[in-house]
């Protein structure tokens, strides 16, 4: 355990990663650099500085990554209308590659030879952190204390704190019993009461959204403008990527939108119950599909749909920094230069309802689509040949006695 | 136009198909057999008999196909969690192959050499009807009057009726301005006011569901039981496929569930606005995914997700009766014998919320998934090797100088 | 037939297209512009000028498109290791979009409002020409005489020539009974004796290659250098794309390489027997796979393989100029910047045998792959965790009684 | 290491597995059951009995699995025209699941709680053996000595033999320096001289085939009959699956057919050079595609092609006994009931040339495909509507200014 000289730790300032910082200093006898990121989780990150200093940390990184996160990770992912297993919007998954990237950048800047994280050995996050780190710095060492130590309960952690004089802030009010993660895209809940897939979550678990029942009785209407496949304005006012996420989280959360409650398949092989609040994401996915519906070519849209499950799987499994994700991104991005225009939405008690879409790049051609006289824009007689040739192989098969029933 | 002796007409009893019946008799000088099906559209089909008789039709088929439709078409499609272009539940598409099948069966029984339908030359339905007919009876002739005649307005149709003494029933109340289609799975609206994708549909267009605003303030809870991937019971009471559809349509429609408003890509090449109400379908899709989430193997689930867009496209485009649809069905059905169990749902003002799932075939293993001590069910150290080997190719690439940023 | 003023005709100078030129002048009473391209078919194109002049054509385009064809069509296609239905290297298919592009460019330059081609109504080429033309100039009119006229035999065509004073050159020697097409990538044969799929082609049908039996008894060795996925040099000597095709056609053809004899599925719905000689293409596909085998990441390679059938189908069906082909091309091209290096090949009596591959971008790591001691480059113990976690879902299923036999 | 009571060892009778048998007895202090299979590797398996007895083994299984291997593993795989990474016919991969299955059956019969194998920690075979074992008996323990012990050279193994009185037969002649594996489908070579991807294998490495140069100057013609997608007869004579493999191996090997020399991507993350001889397999793949070319529907064929890379990957990676492989198998098998008929082949100096195919289930329709007058079987005018509607979306895009160049 002695050949590591300096390790960059993904540090939240909380109990677990504070213990890890001390444990790394003690067990590995190495210097620890802390890295704390504001990804929009809704908690101050500055307080992490004093905590790190109290642990004797000399190199402390505290970064506001909100804009980069929204612009370079969330939005590119949303161009693909990405959903994992039909339900999950990948809120945690998409944050990990950015953290890996910064961990490695900091390792390079500080001359560290290792990184460390506080993810457990049963989850996906260890995989995501480490695949990213290895892909960006192949010789890096990775320390995952939860796979090594025996401090596997809150009691043991607290005892360790006492023993090593780590000051743990008592949170006001009841501590949530859930394992949580939050960023601009979502907040997640796992463990405790919701480990049983038959148990309905209690209302007070949810932190970011009101329930549909408690949402306003009046609908909220809003317009979202897209440019090159990305949202750029709300109600005609241009906003930065992170601001769009923040405002939509508020608007949608207040209307009871974005709760997801699923059993998902982890990359490490087990099924796990997860609950998520993704207010902005839920709105943006719906809006993005709507603006694509009038601007995207049919076959491009279908090809995107057929590639999406693979793309979602790659992100979920931690392969953001991989050649195959870049291939799919290239295909997806190729289509988005025409995905421009405006979508009108109605938010109401958990519902996101598209009520209008318009675009200068619209391929919707009223002259052709109309039930009224189309003045020759479309020759209905063409349909006969179209059908006849598409049917030819089926007819030939049927003539030869093939039974297609 | 004279070599056709007898034609089976898909006959609704309404204005259009009544005109077609007469027109076929007149223009083709051939015998007409009418076929009227109850697919759960919510209108009496028996009245079509008198209307057909009034037109001088001698062979009149009126069939209740509701159970067959739900059991052999809707349910198999739902096993794949099928959605077209992310939004459309294929309510019209999935009814067409059953109608084609019956048209051909009746043609064979009555010795008819042709079929006819009332679909226009711009839509998908002509394709679906005709591909099905050609696949099942390769030598059949198809008459699509809307592609031939010049009766291309309501006024001309009415004039034709006057001229040929066709009695047209005046519907009570205002006639809907929309082109509509309905069956157990959905009711659809096209044309008129909603031809403009920017225009929000007026509330009185929707016939099957209340708006979320008008839905009850109390949630409705229900349980759905699945067997071999199909729903078989509601709240523990076994019901037939069509009954399940009918009851869920009522329950979900009353809770404001199932409205869809989209611009979709037609197979014949244009984009079209469509609005749909699919109450039961919306509930069943959510419930089916939920029961799969605990019973289906991860890789089977992902493979299903990756095949689904193709499968949906096949159904949308009219290739139900095709070797490729049968291939995909075989793959899908292979997975469903373990999709058994119960899903608990909450219906509330437009929302379908899964609040529980349980199954004797559940693969959810609390012993492994738990955040608590798992008593050795899972060795966290295995994760290191798992990550290391999955990372090996990425590390090798990075060592060779590949930039994955 | 009178609203067309000027038409650009894809003109070979042969009997069929000479008749078409005259027929267009006569039937459509319009001006005809001829376009003749050298795509490497191995026949002089200049003689087409005099023939066109004799028909009274005033605007005559004769272009040498060999380099553009190889560089912008054949090579991009080969980056995907493209094969249709496991056997066909798409020699005809890939030439059509270039011809469409030039037809439209010339139409735009000359103010023509239509294009015309000599492809029949049963084949794929009409589709490819016309889809390309419509995609690049949506208002263009297309004249396909073979779908219109009744000159459906060689005799009628000859009679037409006599009647209209069209001079037809008598070819020396026996005229081939096959319908043929040739360019830098291949020569194709259809019809006549090989319409029966059970009949072996006669040896004198093949024009570009000797039979394996007649090939030299000594093997030919050569090296091909790739850069960014494209071949750039033979035996260390840089050559232009067209030159590479021409030299490899000679070398490989002389060694009996590149014959293909298949029954293929046409886009218009029927099966057809086709024989092809693709000497250079056969060598390049093998060589490209070999250079990719050491330079491409595994998952990128597998993703390419899984996208290839779709990509091949798009090209075969005539969708080169489409958003979906461009999407796939973007994904494919994304991977090729590292596909650099050299492949050593042995050509012998029909066989293309890869005997070596090397690259500065090689990901082959002898230190890891070796059966000998690897000095710690790979920790065999990692394999246990890798297997255990990959097996976890299968074990869970088996524990629950699932039978995977 | 003491909780294992009885282990079933995949035992070849050679040096490595003899050492393993002894090592298991010594290190694990457990009873060892040996299992030796005849998979058509071309060596006697009976001699393994005496060797096992000499090691004190009491439960000795020696099985002739050739028919089962060909019928239930090789043939089903070949129905999909399966090739890994464009070149590899999966000869080793497809044998592993059968061995796993027998190991587990024997474990169940003998009450063993573990299995053991002689695969190294760097290869794919460990993964294949163990995934299969875990899928079929989730609680089984697996011992992989090469990942545990330090006997990592031939010298150490020999020393171990001396020390433990294990009698090692001296093979006559020079021992091959390659790591090899053989069964009815192929023989493989890895390591030593061919570890360098630039090095051409020496001619004396190849054991099953003559070189094309040394193959007869006369071609060999033969007919293969297929039924339900599987080969059932050669030259009209019905033969068992294993016999077909054996005869074709001889015929094709004698004609220089079936050598493959590649760099492949292993599941454990590295690239490796492999050389293979797959004579029968090479012939059967070509023949199977040929019989499919006239009997299979186009879209079924294309869907098969698009699923094949995934299917090949699953087999390569060791997931034969998995729900996802069974899904794909169901889809593939669904298509094969019509894959009946006869293929005529010419084998000549490394070439497998299809020279004819015929079938009562042929979909090839000469009446439609002909260049001659088709007497109305196909209406060329249908092509116009077919093209027009397929072009509609492209034209609409172009009208809106989209540039598809």
Coordinates of N, CA and C in Angstrom, one line a residue, chain D residues 203-361:
Chain D
X203 N 4.6 -22.7 -43.1 CA 3.6 -23.7 -43.7 C 3.4 -24.9 -42.8
X204 N 4.4 -25.3 -42.1 CA 4.3 -26.5 -41.3 C 3.4 -26.3 -40.0
X205 N 3.0 -25.1 -39.8 CA 2.1 -24.9 -38.6 C 0.7 -25.6 -38.9
X206 N 0.3 -25.4 -40.2 CA -1.1 -25.9 -40.5 C -1.2 -27.4 -40.6
X207 N -2.1 -27.9 -39.9 CA -2.2 -29.4 -39.8 C -3.4 -30.0 -40.5
X208 N -4.4 -29.3 -40.7 CA -5.6 -29.9 -41.3 C -5.8 -29.7 -42.8
X209 N -5.1 -28.7 -43.3 CA -5.3 -28.4 -44.7 C -4.0 -28.3 -45.5
X210 N -4.0 -28.7 -46.7 CA -2.8 -28.4 -47.6 C -2.9 -26.9 -47.9
X211 N -1.8 -26.3 -48.3 CA -1.9 -25.0 -48.8 C -2.6 -24.9 -50.2
X212 N -3.1 -23.8 -50.6 CA -3.7 -23.8 -51.9 C -2.7 -24.2 -53.0
X213 N -1.4 -23.9 -52.8 CA -0.4 -24.3 -53.8 C -0.3 -25.8 -53.9
X214 N -0.5 -26.5 -52.8 CA -0.3 -27.9 -52.8 C -1.6 -28.7 -53.0
X215 N -2.7 -27.9 -53.2 CA -4.0 -28.6 -53.5 C -4.0 -29.1 -54.9
X216 N -4.9 -30.0 -55.2 CA -5.0 -30.6 -56.5 C -5.3 -29.6 -57.6
X217 N -4.8 -29.9 -58.8 CA -5.0 -29.0 -59.9 C -6.4 -29.1 -60.5
X218 N -7.1 -30.2 -60.1 CA -8.5 -30.4 -60.6 C -9.4 -29.9 -59.5
X219 N -10.5 -29.3 -59.9 CA -11.5 -28.9 -58.9 C -12.3 -30.1 -58.5
X220 N -12.8 -30.0 -57.3 CA -13.8 -30.9 -56.8 C -15.2 -30.3 -56.7
X221 N -16.1 -31.0 -57.3 CA -17.5 -30.5 -57.3 C -18.3 -31.3 -56.3
X222 N -19.2 -30.7 -55.6 CA -20.1 -31.4 -54.7 C -21.4 -30.7 -54.5
X223 N -22.4 -31.5 -54.1 CA -23.7 -30.9 -53.8 C -24.0 -31.1 -52.3
X224 N -24.5 -30.0 -51.7 CA -25.0 -30.1 -50.3 C -26.5 -29.9 -50.2
X225 N -27.2 -30.7 -49.5 CA -28.6 -30.6 -49.4 C -28.9 -30.0 -48.0
X226 N -29.8 -29.0 -48.0 CA -30.2 -28.4 -46.7 C -31.6 -28.7 -46.4
X227 N -31.9 -28.9 -45.1 CA -33.3 -29.1 -44.6 C -33.4 -28.2 -43.4
X228 N -34.4 -27.4 -43.4 CA -34.7 -26.5 -42.2 C -33.4 -25.7 -41.8
X229 N -32.6 -25.4 -42.8 CA -31.4 -24.6 -42.6 C -30.2 -25.4 -42.2
X230 N -30.3 -26.7 -42.1 CA -29.2 -27.5 -41.7 C -28.8 -28.4 -42.9
X231 N -27.5 -28.6 -43.0 CA -27.0 -29.6 -44.0 C -27.4 -31.0 -43.6
X232 N -27.9 -31.7 -44.6 CA -28.4 -33.1 -44.3 C -27.8 -34.2 -45.2
X233 N -27.3 -33.7 -46.3 CA -26.8 -34.7 -47.3 C -25.7 -34.1 -48.1
X234 N -24.7 -35.0 -48.5 CA -23.7 -34.6 -49.5 C -23.9 -35.4 -50.7
X235 N -23.9 -34.8 -51.8 CA -24.1 -35.5 -53.1 C -25.3 -36.5 -53.0
X236 N -26.3 -36.0 -52.4 CA -27.6 -36.8 -52.4 C -27.6 -37.9 -51.3
X237 N -26.5 -38.1 -50.6 CA -26.5 -39.1 -49.6 C -26.7 -38.5 -48.2
X238 N -27.8 -38.9 -47.5 CA -28.0 -38.4 -46.2 C -26.9 -38.8 -45.2
X239 N -26.5 -37.9 -44.4 CA -25.4 -38.2 -43.4 C -25.8 -37.5 -42.1
X240 N -25.2 -38.0 -41.0 CA -25.4 -37.4 -39.7 C -24.6 -36.1 -39.6
X241 N -25.0 -35.2 -38.7 CA -24.3 -34.0 -38.6 C -22.8 -34.1 -38.4
X242 N -22.3 -35.0 -37.5 CA -20.9 -35.1 -37.3 C -20.2 -35.7 -38.6
X243 N -20.9 -36.6 -39.3 CA -20.3 -37.1 -40.5 C -20.2 -36.1 -41.5
X244 N -21.1 -35.2 -41.6 CA -21.0 -34.1 -42.6 C -19.8 -33.3 -42.3
X245 N -19.7 -32.9 -41.0 CA -18.5 -32.1 -40.7 C -17.2 -32.9 -41.0
X246 N -17.1 -34.1 -40.7 CA -15.9 -34.9 -40.9 C -15.6 -35.0 -42.4
X247 N -16.6 -35.3 -43.2 CA -16.3 -35.5 -44.6 C -15.9 -34.2 -45.3
X248 N -16.7 -33.1 -44.9 CA -16.3 -31.8 -45.5 C -15.0 -31.3 -45.0
X249 N -14.6 -31.6 -43.8 CA -13.2 -31.3 -43.4 C -12.2 -31.9 -44.3
X250 N -12.4 -33.2 -44.6 CA -11.4 -33.9 -45.4 C -11.4 -33.3 -46.8
X251 N -12.6 -33.2 -47.4 CA -12.7 -32.7 -48.8 C -12.2 -31.3 -48.9
X252 N -12.6 -30.4 -48.0 CA -12.2 -29.0 -48.1 C -10.7 -28.8 -47.7
X253 N -10.3 -29.5 -46.7 CA -8.9 -29.4 -46.3 C -8.0 -29.9 -47.4
X254 N -8.4 -30.9 -48.1 CA -7.6 -31.4 -49.2 C -7.5 -30.4 -50.4
X255 N -8.5 -29.5 -50.4 CA -8.5 -28.5 -51.5 C -8.0 -27.1 -51.0
X256 N -7.3 -27.1 -49.8 CA -6.6 -25.9 -49.4 C -7.6 -24.9 -48.8
X257 N -8.7 -25.4 -48.4 CA -9.8 -24.4 -47.9 C -9.9 -24.3 -46.4
X258 N -10.1 -23.1 -45.9 CA -10.5 -22.9 -44.6 C -9.5 -22.2 -43.6
X259 N -8.3 -21.8 -44.2 CA -7.4 -21.2 -43.3 C -7.8 -19.7 -43.1
X260 N -7.6 -19.3 -41.8 CA -7.9 -18.0 -41.4 C -6.7 -17.5 -40.5
X261 N -6.3 -16.3 -40.8 CA -5.2 -15.7 -40.0 C -5.5 -14.3 -39.6
X262 N -5.8 -14.1 -38.4 CA -6.4 -12.8 -37.9 C -5.8 -12.3 -36.6
X263 N -6.0 -11.0 -36.4 CA -5.9 -10.4 -35.1 C -7.3 -10.2 -34.6
X264 N -7.6 -10.8 -33.4 CA -9.0 -10.7 -32.9 C -9.0 -10.0 -31.6
X265 N -10.2 -9.5 -31.2 CA -10.4 -8.8 -30.0 C -11.0 -9.7 -28.9
X266 N -10.2 -10.0 -27.9 CA -10.7 -10.9 -26.9 C -11.7 -10.2 -25.9
X267 N -12.6 -10.9 -25.3 CA -13.5 -10.4 -24.4 C -12.8 -9.8 -23.1
X268 N -11.7 -10.4 -22.8 CA -11.0 -9.9 -21.6 C -10.1 -8.7 -21.9
X269 N -10.2 -8.1 -23.1 CA -9.7 -6.8 -23.3 C -8.5 -6.6 -24.2
X270 N -7.8 -7.7 -24.6 CA -6.6 -7.5 -25.4 C -6.9 -8.0 -26.8
X271 N -6.0 -7.6 -27.7 CA -6.0 -8.1 -29.1 C -5.0 -9.3 -29.1
X272 N -5.4 -10.3 -29.9 CA -4.5 -11.5 -30.0 C -4.5 -12.0 -31.4
X273 N -3.4 -12.5 -31.8 CA -3.3 -13.2 -33.1 C -3.8 -14.6 -33.0
X274 N -4.6 -15.0 -34.0 CA -5.0 -16.4 -34.0 C -5.0 -16.9 -35.4
X275 N -4.6 -18.1 -35.6 CA -4.7 -18.8 -36.9 C -5.6 -20.0 -36.8
X276 N -6.4 -20.2 -37.8 CA -7.5 -21.3 -37.7 C -7.6 -22.0 -39.0
X277 N -7.9 -23.3 -38.9 CA -8.3 -24.0 -40.1 C -9.8 -24.5 -39.8
X278 N -10.6 -24.1 -40.7 CA -12.1 -24.4 -40.5 C -12.6 -24.9 -41.9
X279 N -12.1 -26.0 -42.4 CA -12.5 -26.4 -43.7 C -14.0 -26.6 -43.9
X280 N -14.6 -27.5 -43.2 CA -16.0 -27.8 -43.3 C -16.8 -26.5 -43.1
X281 N -16.5 -25.8 -42.1 CA -17.2 -24.6 -41.7 C -17.2 -23.6 -42.8
X282 N -16.1 -23.4 -43.5 CA -16.0 -22.4 -44.6 C -16.9 -22.8 -45.7
X283 N -16.9 -24.1 -46.0 CA -17.8 -24.6 -47.1 C -19.3 -24.4 -46.7
X284 N -19.6 -24.7 -45.5 CA -21.0 -24.7 -45.0 C -21.6 -23.3 -45.0
X285 N -20.8 -22.3 -44.5 CA -21.2 -21.0 -44.5 C -21.6 -20.4 -45.8
X286 N -20.7 -20.7 -46.8 CA -20.9 -20.3 -48.2 C -22.2 -21.0 -48.7
X287 N -22.3 -22.2 -48.5 CA -23.4 -23.0 -49.0 C -24.7 -22.5 -48.3
X288 N -24.7 -22.3 -47.0 CA -25.9 -21.9 -46.3 C -26.4 -20.5 -46.8
X289 N -25.5 -19.6 -47.0 CA -25.9 -18.3 -47.6 C -26.5 -18.5 -49.0
X290 N -25.9 -19.4 -49.7 CA -26.4 -19.6 -51.1 C -27.9 -20.2 -51.1
X291 N -28.1 -21.1 -50.2 CA -29.5 -21.7 -50.2 C -30.4 -20.7 -49.6
X292 N -30.0 -19.9 -48.7 CA -30.8 -18.8 -48.2 C -31.1 -17.8 -49.3
X293 N -30.2 -17.6 -50.2 CA -30.3 -16.5 -51.2 C -31.5 -16.8 -52.1
X294 N -31.9 -18.0 -52.2 CA -33.1 -18.3 -53.1 C -34.4 -18.6 -52.3
X295 N -34.2 -18.9 -51.0 CA -35.4 -19.3 -50.2 C -35.8 -18.3 -49.1
X296 N -35.0 -17.4 -48.8 CA -35.3 -16.5 -47.7 C -35.9 -15.2 -48.2
X297 N -36.9 -14.7 -47.5 CA -37.4 -13.4 -47.8 C -36.4 -12.3 -47.6
X298 N -36.4 -11.3 -48.4 CA -35.4 -10.2 -48.3 C -35.3 -9.6 -46.9
X299 N -36.4 -9.3 -46.3 CA -36.3 -8.5 -45.1 C -35.9 -9.5 -43.9
X300 N -36.3 -10.7 -44.0 CA -35.9 -11.7 -43.0 C -34.4 -11.8 -43.1
X301 N -33.9 -11.9 -44.3 CA -32.4 -12.1 -44.5 C -31.7 -10.9 -44.0
X302 N -32.2 -9.7 -44.3 CA -31.5 -8.5 -43.8 C -31.5 -8.4 -42.3
X303 N -32.7 -8.7 -41.7 CA -32.8 -8.7 -40.3 C -31.8 -9.7 -39.6
X304 N -31.7 -10.9 -40.2 CA -30.7 -11.8 -39.8 C -29.3 -11.2 -39.9
X305 N -29.0 -10.6 -41.0 CA -27.6 -10.0 -41.1 C -27.4 -8.9 -40.1
X306 N -28.4 -8.2 -39.7 CA -28.2 -7.1 -38.8 C -28.1 -7.6 -37.3
X307 N -28.7 -8.8 -37.1 CA -28.6 -9.4 -35.7 C -27.3 -10.2 -35.6
X308 N -26.7 -10.7 -36.7 CA -25.6 -11.6 -36.6 C -24.4 -11.1 -35.8
X309 N -24.0 -9.9 -36.0 CA -22.8 -9.5 -35.2 C -23.0 -9.6 -33.7
X310 N -24.2 -9.3 -33.2 CA -24.5 -9.4 -31.8 C -24.5 -10.9 -31.4
X311 N -25.1 -11.7 -32.2 CA -25.2 -13.1 -32.0 C -23.8 -13.7 -31.9
X312 N -22.9 -13.3 -32.9 CA -21.5 -13.8 -32.9 C -20.8 -13.4 -31.6
X313 N -21.0 -12.1 -31.3 CA -20.3 -11.6 -30.1 C -20.7 -12.4 -28.8
X314 N -22.0 -12.7 -28.7 CA -22.5 -13.5 -27.6 C -21.8 -14.8 -27.5
X315 N -21.7 -15.5 -28.6 CA -21.0 -16.8 -28.6 C -19.6 -16.7 -28.3
X316 N -18.9 -15.7 -28.9 CA -17.5 -15.5 -28.6 C -17.3 -15.2 -27.2
X317 N -18.1 -14.4 -26.6 CA -17.9 -13.9 -25.2 C -18.3 -15.0 -24.2
X318 N -19.0 -16.0 -24.6 CA -19.3 -17.1 -23.7 C -20.8 -17.1 -23.2
X319 N -21.6 -16.4 -23.9 CA -23.0 -16.3 -23.4 C -24.0 -17.2 -24.2
X320 N -23.5 -18.4 -24.5 CA -24.4 -19.3 -25.2 C -25.6 -19.6 -24.3
X321 N -25.3 -19.9 -23.0 CA -26.4 -20.2 -22.1 C -26.9 -19.0 -21.4
X322 N -27.6 -18.2 -22.2 CA -28.1 -16.9 -21.7 C -29.5 -16.6 -22.4
X323 N -30.3 -15.8 -21.7 CA -31.6 -15.5 -22.3 C -31.5 -14.7 -23.6
X324 N -30.5 -13.9 -23.7 CA -30.3 -13.1 -25.0 C -29.9 -13.9 -26.1
X325 N -29.1 -15.0 -25.9 CA -28.8 -15.9 -27.0 C -30.0 -16.7 -27.5
X326 N -30.8 -17.1 -26.5 CA -32.0 -17.8 -26.8 C -33.0 -16.9 -27.6
X327 N -33.1 -15.7 -27.2 CA -33.9 -14.8 -28.0 C -33.5 -14.7 -29.4
X328 N -32.2 -14.5 -29.6 CA -31.8 -14.4 -31.0 C -31.9 -15.7 -31.8
X329 N -31.7 -16.8 -31.0 CA -31.9 -18.1 -31.7 C -33.3 -18.3 -32.1
X330 N -34.2 -17.9 -31.3 CA -35.7 -18.0 -31.6 C -36.0 -17.2 -32.9
X331 N -35.4 -16.1 -33.0 CA -35.6 -15.3 -34.2 C -35.0 -15.9 -35.4
X332 N -33.8 -16.4 -35.3 CA -33.1 -17.1 -36.4 C -33.9 -18.3 -36.8
X333 N -34.2 -19.2 -35.9 CA -34.8 -20.5 -36.2 C -36.2 -20.3 -36.8
X334 N -36.8 -19.2 -36.4 CA -38.2 -18.9 -37.0 C -38.1 -18.8 -38.5
X335 N -36.9 -18.5 -39.1 CA -36.8 -18.3 -40.5 C -36.4 -19.5 -41.3
X336 N -36.0 -20.6 -40.6 CA -35.2 -21.6 -41.3 C -36.1 -22.8 -41.9
X337 N -37.4 -22.8 -41.5 CA -38.2 -23.9 -42.0 C -38.3 -23.9 -43.5
X338 N -38.0 -22.8 -44.2 CA -38.1 -22.8 -45.6 C -36.7 -22.9 -46.3
X339 N -35.7 -23.0 -45.5 CA -34.3 -23.0 -46.0 C -34.0 -24.5 -46.4
X340 N -34.6 -24.9 -47.5 CA -34.5 -26.2 -48.0 C -34.0 -26.2 -49.4
X341 N -33.2 -27.2 -49.8 CA -32.8 -27.3 -51.2 C -31.3 -27.7 -51.3
X342 N -30.8 -27.4 -52.5 CA -29.5 -28.0 -52.8 C -28.6 -26.9 -53.4
X343 N -27.3 -27.0 -52.9 CA -26.3 -26.0 -53.4 C -25.2 -26.8 -54.1
X344 N -24.8 -26.4 -55.2 CA -23.7 -27.0 -55.9 C -22.5 -26.2 -55.8
X345 N -21.4 -26.8 -55.4 CA -20.1 -26.1 -55.0 C -18.9 -26.6 -55.8
X346 N -18.0 -25.8 -56.0 CA -16.7 -26.1 -56.6 C -15.7 -25.8 -55.6
X347 N -14.8 -26.7 -55.3 CA -13.7 -26.5 -54.4 C -12.4 -26.5 -55.2
X348 N -11.7 -25.5 -55.1 CA -10.5 -25.5 -55.9 C -9.4 -24.6 -55.3
X349 N -8.3 -25.2 -54.8 CA -7.2 -24.4 -54.3 C -7.5 -23.2 -53.4
X350 N -8.2 -23.5 -52.4 CA -8.6 -22.5 -51.4 C -9.9 -21.8 -51.7
X351 N -10.4 -22.0 -52.8 CA -11.7 -21.3 -53.2 C -12.9 -22.2 -53.0
X352 N -14.0 -21.6 -52.4 CA -15.3 -22.3 -52.4 C -16.2 -21.5 -53.3
X353 N -16.6 -22.1 -54.4 CA -17.3 -21.3 -55.4 C -18.7 -21.9 -55.5
X354 N -19.7 -21.1 -55.3 CA -21.1 -21.6 -55.5 C -21.4 -21.6 -57.0
X355 N -21.8 -22.7 -57.5 CA -22.1 -22.7 -59.0 C -23.5 -23.0 -59.3
X356 N -24.3 -23.3 -58.3 CA -25.7 -23.5 -58.5 C -26.5 -23.6 -57.2
X357 N -27.7 -23.2 -57.2 CA -28.6 -23.4 -56.1 C -30.0 -23.6 -56.6
X358 N -30.7 -24.6 -56.0 CA -32.1 -24.9 -56.4 C -32.9 -25.3 -55.2
X359 N -34.2 -25.1 -55.2 CA -35.0 -25.4 -54.1 C -36.5 -25.5 -54.5
X360 N -37.2 -26.4 -53.9 CA -38.7 -26.4 -54.1 C -39.3 -25.1 -53.4
X361 N -38.6 -24.6 -52.4 CA -39.0 -23.4 -51.7 C -38.4 -22.1 -52.2

